[in-house]
Amino acid sequence: MVTMRDISTLPNLLAEIKTAEQLAALEIEYLGRNGHINALARTLQKLSPEERKEKGAQLNALKQDVLELFERKKDEIQNEQQSHLTDFDTSLPGIKQKSGHLHPTSLVVREIYEYFTYLGYSVYEGPEIETEEYNFAKLNLPPDHPARELQDTLYILEPEYLLRTHTSSVEIRCLTQEKLPVKIITPGKCYRNENTNASNNAIFYQLEGLFIDKGVHMGHLKATLDGFARFLYGENTITRFRCKYYPQVEPGMGMDIQCQLCQGVGCAVCKYRGWLEVVGAGMVHPNMLSACGIDGEEWSGFAFGFGLDRLVMMRYGITDIRSLYNGELVWK
Ligand code: DAH
């Protein structure tokens, strides 16, 4: 049974207490339902009425003392905490918070803008939902053209409305709406019914370019593309040009960049070829010019379409295209 003597040790116990949690636990021990004070109160029941009256009064006084001791200790702890707050040295350097940054694709697009705007290009945009006329027909790809097969198109309303399979459709929008000469680049999302794997995705980015003026020739195109590769990957970047077929251009070509990840030795990203084809290009086909009401005798020009994701992957050593589209936090 608890006696008055147990209560007398309370001041010493309180002196040991450092935190509000410890104090709360001790308070329950003394003032809780099964605490020492109530235990003493229960012993009074066995006494005679006179004795109970006398001891009861003593117990009440004791309880008041105990309550006061706890109140005092609570104030002490609170004051202590507040003094710590004002002790805080505001001149100390803060803890650096990690913040995100732009997506790798946005970073590369901004670099690309730098190069092309320096050469006098403007940024031009077009819709992702296109008509087959702008996506195919006016690009010298009539309905029965076999090259339409190469692009597994996602139709919204067949045969008229589709998700653009390339940004070349924006070339047509530009040529039918703007006055010549034009010099544009257009980055944007494209869609194809692809089986997704490390190097193909149903949603991907292209960066289109178009330059139509008088006297534009293949030499301008090669210098533009080669200069671009060296701007993005460094002065010693090795490129090569190959003849390619694209209906919208004649002659057509492609530029390969020596794989930046393996330096041409061969790796999974370049499929052990040592080279990555990054852009399709060529001199704009006269049929495409006349489809846009432009006289091909007077005007000429070139166009190119970069696979933007490949440029980004090579720039940052990213080996799976899907990680550019699934919110990958590693690229934070
Ligand atoms: N549109 C082509 C494709 O998606 C790429 C391309 C090739 C774009 C030649 C061009 C070009 O502007 O001139 O496969």
CSV table of C-alpha atoms and ligand atoms in Angstrom, one decimal:
chain,number,residue,atom,x,y,z
A,1,MET,CA,0.0,0.0,0.0
A,2,VAL,CA,1.2,3.5,-0.8
A,3,THR,CA,1.9,5.7,2.1
A,4,MET,CA,2.4,9.4,2.6
A,5,ARG,CA,6.1,8.8,2.5
A,6,ASP,CA,5.9,7.7,-1.2
A,7,ILE,CA,4.4,11.1,-2.0
A,8,SER,CA,7.3,12.8,-0.2
A,9,THR,CA,9.7,11.5,-2.9
A,10,LEU,CA,7.8,13.3,-5.6
A,11,PRO,CA,10.0,16.5,-5.6
A,12,ASN,CA,13.1,14.4,-6.3
A,13,LEU,CA,11.4,12.4,-9.0
A,14,LEU,CA,10.2,15.7,-10.7
A,15,ALA,CA,13.7,17.0,-10.6
A,16,GLU,CA,14.8,14.1,-12.8
A,17,ILE,CA,12.1,14.8,-15.4
A,18,LYS,CA,13.3,16.4,-18.7
A,19,THR,CA,10.4,16.1,-21.2
A,20,ALA,CA,6.7,16.6,-21.3
A,21,GLU,CA,6.2,12.9,-22.1
A,22,GLN,CA,8.1,11.8,-19.0
A,23,LEU,CA,6.1,14.3,-16.9
A,24,ALA,CA,2.8,13.0,-18.3
A,25,ALA,CA,3.7,9.4,-17.4
A,26,LEU,CA,4.6,10.4,-13.8
A,27,GLU,CA,1.4,12.4,-13.5
A,28,ILE,CA,-0.6,9.3,-14.3
A,29,GLU,CA,1.3,7.4,-11.7
A,30,TYR,CA,0.4,9.9,-9.0
A,31,LEU,CA,-2.9,11.4,-10.1
A,32,GLY,CA,-4.4,8.8,-12.4
A,33,ARG,CA,-7.4,6.6,-11.5
A,34,ASN,CA,-5.1,3.9,-10.2
A,35,GLY,CA,-2.5,6.4,-9.0
A,36,HIS,CA,-1.0,6.9,-5.6
A,37,ILE,CA,-3.4,9.6,-4.5
A,38,ASN,CA,-6.5,7.5,-5.2
A,39,ALA,CA,-4.8,4.5,-3.6
A,40,LEU,CA,-4.5,6.6,-0.4
A,41,ALA,CA,-8.1,7.7,-0.7
A,42,ARG,CA,-9.2,4.1,-0.8
A,43,THR,CA,-7.5,3.4,2.5
A,44,LEU,CA,-9.6,6.1,4.2
A,45,GLN,CA,-12.8,4.0,3.7
A,46,LYS,CA,-11.6,1.6,6.4
A,47,LEU,CA,-11.3,4.3,9.1
A,48,SER,CA,-13.9,5.5,11.6
A,49,PRO,CA,-16.0,8.6,10.5
A,50,GLU,CA,-14.0,10.9,12.8
A,51,GLU,CA,-10.6,9.6,11.6
A,52,ARG,CA,-11.8,9.7,8.0
A,53,LYS,CA,-12.7,13.3,8.3
A,54,GLU,CA,-9.4,14.3,9.7
A,55,LYS,CA,-7.2,12.2,7.3
A,56,GLY,CA,-9.5,13.1,4.4
A,57,ALA,CA,-8.7,16.8,4.9
A,58,GLN,CA,-5.0,16.0,5.1
A,59,LEU,CA,-5.2,14.0,1.9
A,60,ASN,CA,-7.0,16.8,0.1
A,61,ALA,CA,-4.3,19.3,1.1
A,62,LEU,CA,-1.7,16.8,-0.1
A,63,LYS,CA,-3.4,16.4,-3.4
A,64,GLN,CA,-3.4,20.2,-3.9
A,65,ASP,CA,0.4,20.2,-3.2
A,66,VAL,CA,0.9,17.4,-5.7
A,67,LEU,CA,-1.1,19.2,-8.3
A,68,GLU,CA,0.8,22.3,-7.7
A,69,LEU,CA,4.2,20.5,-8.1
A,70,PHE,CA,3.1,19.1,-11.4
A,71,GLU,CA,1.8,22.5,-12.7
A,72,ARG,CA,5.1,24.1,-11.7
A,73,LYS,CA,7.1,21.4,-13.5
A,74,LYS,CA,4.9,21.8,-16.7
A,75,ASP,CA,5.7,25.5,-16.7
A,76,GLU,CA,9.3,24.8,-16.3
A,77,ILE,CA,9.4,22.4,-19.3
A,78,GLN,CA,7.5,24.9,-21.4
A,79,ASN,CA,9.8,27.7,-20.6
A,80,GLU,CA,12.8,25.5,-21.3
A,81,GLN,CA,11.5,24.7,-24.8
A,82,GLN,CA,10.8,28.3,-25.6
A,83,SER,CA,14.3,29.3,-24.6
A,84,HIS,CA,15.7,26.7,-27.0
A,85,LEU,CA,13.7,28.3,-29.8
A,86,THR,CA,15.3,31.6,-29.2
A,87,ASP,CA,18.7,30.0,-28.9
A,88,PHE,CA,18.5,29.0,-32.6
A,89,ASP,CA,21.3,30.6,-34.6
A,90,THR,CA,19.6,32.0,-37.7
A,91,SER,CA,22.9,32.7,-39.4
A,92,LEU,CA,23.7,29.0,-39.7
A,93,PRO,CA,23.4,27.7,-43.3
A,94,GLY,CA,20.1,25.9,-43.9
A,95,ILE,CA,19.6,22.3,-44.9
A,96,LYS,CA,19.6,22.1,-48.7
A,97,GLN,CA,16.3,20.9,-50.0
A,98,LYS,CA,16.5,18.7,-53.1
A,99,SER,CA,14.4,20.2,-55.8
A,100,GLY,CA,13.7,18.7,-59.2
A,101,HIS,CA,14.7,20.0,-62.6
A,102,LEU,CA,13.4,20.0,-66.1
A,103,HIS,CA,12.8,16.7,-67.8
A,104,PRO,CA,15.9,15.5,-69.9
A,105,THR,CA,13.8,16.0,-73.1
A,106,SER,CA,13.0,19.6,-72.2
A,107,LEU,CA,16.7,20.2,-71.4
A,108,VAL,CA,17.8,18.9,-74.7
A,109,VAL,CA,15.0,20.8,-76.6
A,110,ARG,CA,16.2,24.0,-75.0
A,111,GLU,CA,19.8,23.3,-76.1
A,112,ILE,CA,18.5,22.6,-79.6
A,113,TYR,CA,16.6,25.9,-79.6
A,114,GLU,CA,19.9,27.6,-78.9
A,115,TYR,CA,21.6,26.2,-82.0
A,116,PHE,CA,18.7,26.7,-84.4
A,117,THR,CA,17.6,30.1,-83.3
A,118,TYR,CA,21.2,31.2,-83.7
A,119,LEU,CA,20.9,30.1,-87.3
A,120,GLY,CA,17.7,32.1,-87.7
A,121,TYR,CA,15.1,29.4,-87.2
A,122,SER,CA,11.8,30.1,-85.4
A,123,VAL,CA,9.9,27.6,-83.3
A,124,TYR,CA,6.6,26.5,-84.9
A,125,GLU,CA,4.0,24.2,-83.5
A,126,GLY,CA,1.1,22.1,-84.9
A,127,PRO,CA,-1.7,19.9,-83.6
A,128,GLU,CA,-1.2,16.3,-82.5
A,129,ILE,CA,-4.5,15.3,-83.9
A,130,GLU,CA,-4.1,15.6,-87.7
A,131,THR,CA,-5.9,14.9,-90.9
A,132,GLU,CA,-4.5,12.3,-93.3
A,133,GLU,CA,-4.1,15.1,-95.8
A,134,TYR,CA,-1.6,16.9,-93.7
A,135,ASN,CA,0.0,13.8,-92.2
A,136,PHE,CA,0.3,11.9,-95.5
A,137,ALA,CA,-1.2,13.2,-98.8
A,138,LYS,CA,0.4,16.6,-99.0
A,139,LEU,CA,3.8,15.0,-98.0
A,140,ASN,CA,3.8,13.2,-101.3
A,141,LEU,CA,2.3,10.1,-99.7
A,142,PRO,CA,-0.9,9.5,-101.6
A,143,PRO,CA,-3.5,6.9,-100.1
A,144,ASP,CA,-2.1,3.9,-102.1
A,145,HIS,CA,1.5,4.7,-101.4
A,146,PRO,CA,3.4,1.7,-99.9
A,147,ALA,CA,5.4,4.0,-97.6
A,148,ARG,CA,2.2,4.6,-95.6
A,149,GLU,CA,2.7,1.0,-94.4
A,150,LEU,CA,5.9,1.9,-92.6
A,151,GLN,CA,4.1,4.1,-90.2
A,152,ASP,CA,1.6,2.1,-88.1
A,153,THR,CA,-0.9,4.8,-87.7
A,154,LEU,CA,-3.3,5.3,-84.8
A,155,TYR,CA,-6.5,6.5,-86.3
A,156,ILE,CA,-9.1,8.5,-84.4
A,157,LEU,CA,-11.6,8.4,-87.2
A,158,GLU,CA,-10.5,6.3,-90.1
A,159,PRO,CA,-9.5,7.3,-92.7
A,160,GLU,CA,-9.6,11.0,-92.1
A,161,TYR,CA,-8.4,11.8,-88.5
A,162,LEU,CA,-5.4,10.4,-86.9
A,163,LEU,CA,-2.7,11.0,-84.3
A,164,ARG,CA,0.2,12.4,-86.2
A,165,THR,CA,2.8,9.8,-87.0
A,166,HIS,CA,5.5,12.4,-87.4
A,167,THR,CA,6.1,16.2,-87.1
A,168,SER,CA,6.4,16.5,-90.9
A,169,SER,CA,2.7,17.4,-90.9
A,170,VAL,CA,3.7,20.8,-89.3
A,171,GLU,CA,5.8,21.5,-92.4
A,172,ILE,CA,2.6,21.4,-94.4
A,173,ARG,CA,0.7,23.6,-91.9
A,174,CYS,CA,3.6,26.1,-92.2
A,175,LEU,CA,3.9,26.1,-96.0
A,176,THR,CA,0.1,26.5,-96.4
A,177,GLN,CA,-0.2,29.3,-93.9
A,178,GLU,CA,3.0,31.3,-93.9
A,179,LYS,CA,4.7,33.5,-96.4
A,180,LEU,CA,8.0,32.4,-97.9
A,181,PRO,CA,10.8,32.2,-97.1
A,182,VAL,CA,10.4,30.0,-94.0
A,183,LYS,CA,12.9,28.7,-91.5
A,184,ILE,CA,11.3,26.7,-88.7
A,185,ILE,CA,11.9,23.9,-86.2
A,186,THR,CA,9.1,22.1,-84.6
A,187,PRO,CA,9.5,19.7,-81.7
A,188,GLY,CA,6.5,17.6,-80.7
A,189,LYS,CA,4.9,14.3,-79.7
A,190,CYS,CA,4.1,11.7,-82.3
A,191,TYR,CA,2.2,8.5,-82.1
A,192,ARG,CA,2.5,5.1,-83.7
A,193,ASN,CA,1.0,1.7,-83.1
A,194,GLU,CA,4.4,0.3,-82.0
A,195,ASN,CA,5.2,-2.7,-79.9
A,196,THR,CA,6.9,-1.0,-77.0
A,197,ASN,CA,10.5,-2.0,-76.1
A,198,ALA,CA,13.7,-0.4,-75.0
A,199,SER,CA,14.1,1.6,-78.2
A,200,ASN,CA,10.6,2.0,-79.5
A,201,ASN,CA,7.6,3.6,-77.8
A,202,ALA,CA,4.1,4.3,-79.1
A,203,ILE,CA,4.5,7.9,-78.0
A,204,PHE,CA,7.8,9.5,-79.0
A,205,TYR,CA,9.2,12.9,-79.8
A,206,GLN,CA,10.5,14.2,-83.1
A,207,LEU,CA,12.1,17.5,-84.0
A,208,GLU,CA,11.3,18.7,-87.5
A,209,GLY,CA,13.0,21.4,-89.4
A,210,LEU,CA,12.2,23.1,-92.6
A,211,PHE,CA,14.0,25.8,-94.6
A,212,ILE,CA,12.5,27.1,-97.9
A,213,ASP,CA,14.1,30.0,-99.7
A,214,LYS,CA,15.8,30.7,-103.0
A,215,GLY,CA,19.0,28.8,-103.8
A,216,VAL,CA,18.9,26.5,-100.8
A,217,HIS,CA,20.9,23.3,-101.6
A,218,MET,CA,22.2,20.0,-100.1
A,219,GLY,CA,25.4,21.6,-98.9
A,220,HIS,CA,23.4,23.9,-96.6
A,221,LEU,CA,21.6,20.8,-95.2
A,222,LYS,CA,24.7,18.8,-94.6
A,223,ALA,CA,26.4,21.7,-92.8
A,224,THR,CA,23.3,22.4,-90.7
A,225,LEU,CA,23.0,18.8,-89.5
A,226,ASP,CA,26.7,18.2,-89.0
A,227,GLY,CA,27.1,21.5,-87.1
A,228,PHE,CA,24.1,20.4,-85.0
A,229,ALA,CA,25.7,17.1,-84.0
A,230,ARG,CA,28.9,18.8,-83.0
A,231,PHE,CA,27.0,21.5,-81.1
A,232,LEU,CA,25.1,18.9,-79.1
A,233,TYR,CA,27.8,16.3,-78.5
A,234,GLY,CA,31.1,18.1,-78.9
A,235,GLU,CA,33.5,19.3,-81.6
A,236,ASN,CA,34.9,15.7,-82.2
A,237,THR,CA,31.6,14.1,-82.8
A,238,ILE,CA,31.8,11.8,-85.9
A,239,THR,CA,28.9,11.8,-88.3
A,240,ARG,CA,28.1,10.1,-91.6
A,241,PHE,CA,25.5,10.6,-94.3
A,242,ARG,CA,23.7,7.9,-96.2
A,243,CYS,CA,21.2,7.9,-99.0
A,244,LYS,CA,17.7,7.2,-97.8
A,245,TYR,CA,14.3,7.1,-99.2
A,246,TYR,CA,11.6,9.4,-97.8
A,247,PRO,CA,8.6,10.3,-100.1
A,248,GLN,CA,8.6,13.9,-98.9
A,249,VAL,CA,12.2,14.6,-100.1
A,250,GLU,CA,14.3,14.1,-103.2
A,251,PRO,CA,17.2,13.3,-102.8
A,252,GLY,CA,16.7,11.9,-99.3
A,253,MET,CA,19.4,11.1,-96.8
A,254,GLY,CA,20.0,10.2,-93.2
A,255,MET,CA,22.7,11.3,-90.8
A,256,ASP,CA,24.2,8.8,-88.3
A,257,ILE,CA,26.1,9.8,-85.3
A,258,GLN,CA,28.8,7.6,-83.9
A,259,CYS,CA,27.3,6.1,-80.8
A,260,GLN,CA,28.2,8.3,-77.9
A,261,LEU,CA,27.7,5.6,-75.3
A,262,CYS,CA,30.2,3.1,-76.8
A,263,GLN,CA,32.3,5.4,-79.0
A,264,GLY,CA,31.5,3.2,-82.0
A,265,VAL,CA,32.6,0.0,-80.5
A,266,GLY,CA,29.0,-1.4,-80.4
A,267,CYS,CA,26.5,-1.7,-77.5
A,268,ALA,CA,22.9,-2.5,-76.8
A,269,VAL,CA,21.7,1.1,-77.5
A,270,CYS,CA,23.2,1.2,-81.0
A,271,LYS,CA,22.4,-2.5,-81.5
A,272,TYR,CA,26.1,-3.3,-81.9
A,273,ARG,CA,26.4,-1.2,-85.1
A,274,GLY,CA,28.5,1.6,-83.5
A,275,TRP,CA,26.2,4.2,-85.2
A,276,LEU,CA,22.8,5.7,-84.5
A,277,GLU,CA,20.6,7.0,-87.1
A,278,VAL,CA,19.3,10.2,-85.6
A,279,VAL,CA,17.7,12.1,-88.5
A,280,GLY,CA,15.9,11.7,-91.8
A,281,ALA,CA,16.3,14.6,-94.2
A,282,GLY,CA,16.6,15.7,-97.8
A,283,MET,CA,15.6,18.4,-100.3
A,284,VAL,CA,11.9,19.0,-100.2
A,285,HIS,CA,10.1,17.1,-103.0
A,286,PRO,CA,8.6,19.4,-105.8
A,287,ASN,CA,5.4,17.4,-105.4
A,288,MET,CA,5.1,18.5,-101.8
A,289,LEU,CA,5.8,22.1,-102.7
A,290,SER,CA,3.2,22.1,-105.4
A,291,ALA,CA,0.7,20.5,-103.0
A,292,CYS,CA,1.2,23.6,-100.9
A,293,GLY,CA,0.8,25.9,-103.9
A,294,ILE,CA,4.5,26.7,-104.1
A,295,ASP,CA,6.4,27.0,-107.4
A,296,GLY,CA,9.3,24.5,-107.2
A,297,GLU,CA,11.2,26.3,-110.0
A,298,GLU,CA,11.4,29.4,-107.9
A,299,TRP,CA,11.8,28.1,-104.3
A,300,SER,CA,13.8,25.2,-103.0
A,301,GLY,CA,14.7,24.0,-99.5
A,302,PHE,CA,15.4,21.2,-97.2
A,303,ALA,CA,13.7,19.4,-94.4
A,304,PHE,CA,14.8,17.1,-91.6
A,305,GLY,CA,13.2,15.1,-88.9
A,306,PHE,CA,15.2,14.1,-85.8
A,307,GLY,CA,14.2,11.3,-83.5
A,308,LEU,CA,14.5,13.5,-80.5
A,309,ASP,CA,14.4,10.7,-77.9
A,310,ARG,CA,17.5,9.2,-79.3
A,311,LEU,CA,19.3,12.5,-79.0
A,312,VAL,CA,18.2,12.7,-75.4
A,313,MET,CA,19.2,9.1,-74.6
A,314,MET,CA,22.7,9.6,-76.1
A,315,ARG,CA,23.1,12.9,-74.3
A,316,TYR,CA,22.4,11.4,-70.9
A,317,GLY,CA,23.4,7.8,-71.4
A,318,ILE,CA,19.7,6.6,-71.0
A,319,THR,CA,19.3,3.1,-72.3
A,320,ASP,CA,15.5,2.6,-72.3
A,321,ILE,CA,13.3,5.0,-74.1
A,322,ARG,CA,10.3,4.1,-71.9
A,323,SER,CA,12.0,5.7,-68.9
A,324,LEU,CA,11.6,9.1,-70.6
A,325,TYR,CA,7.8,8.6,-70.4
A,326,ASN,CA,7.0,6.8,-67.2
A,327,GLY,CA,7.9,9.5,-64.6
A,328,GLU,CA,11.3,7.9,-63.9
A,329,LEU,CA,12.6,9.6,-60.7
A,330,VAL,CA,16.2,8.6,-61.4
A,331,TRP,CA,16.3,11.5,-63.9
A,332,LYS,CA,15.5,14.0,-61.2
B,1,DAH,N1,8.9,12.0,-91.4
B,1,DAH,C1,10.0,11.0,-91.4
B,1,DAH,C2,9.6,9.9,-90.5
B,1,DAH,O1,9.0,10.1,-89.5
B,1,DAH,C3,11.3,11.6,-91.0
B,1,DAH,C4,11.7,12.7,-92.0
B,1,DAH,C5,12.5,12.3,-93.1
B,1,DAH,C6,11.4,14.0,-91.9
B,1,DAH,C7,12.9,13.2,-94.1
B,1,DAH,C8,11.8,14.9,-92.8
B,1,DAH,C9,12.6,14.5,-93.9
B,1,DAH,O2,11.5,16.2,-92.7
B,1,DAH,O3,13.0,15.4,-94.8
B,1,DAH,O4,10.1,8.8,-90.7
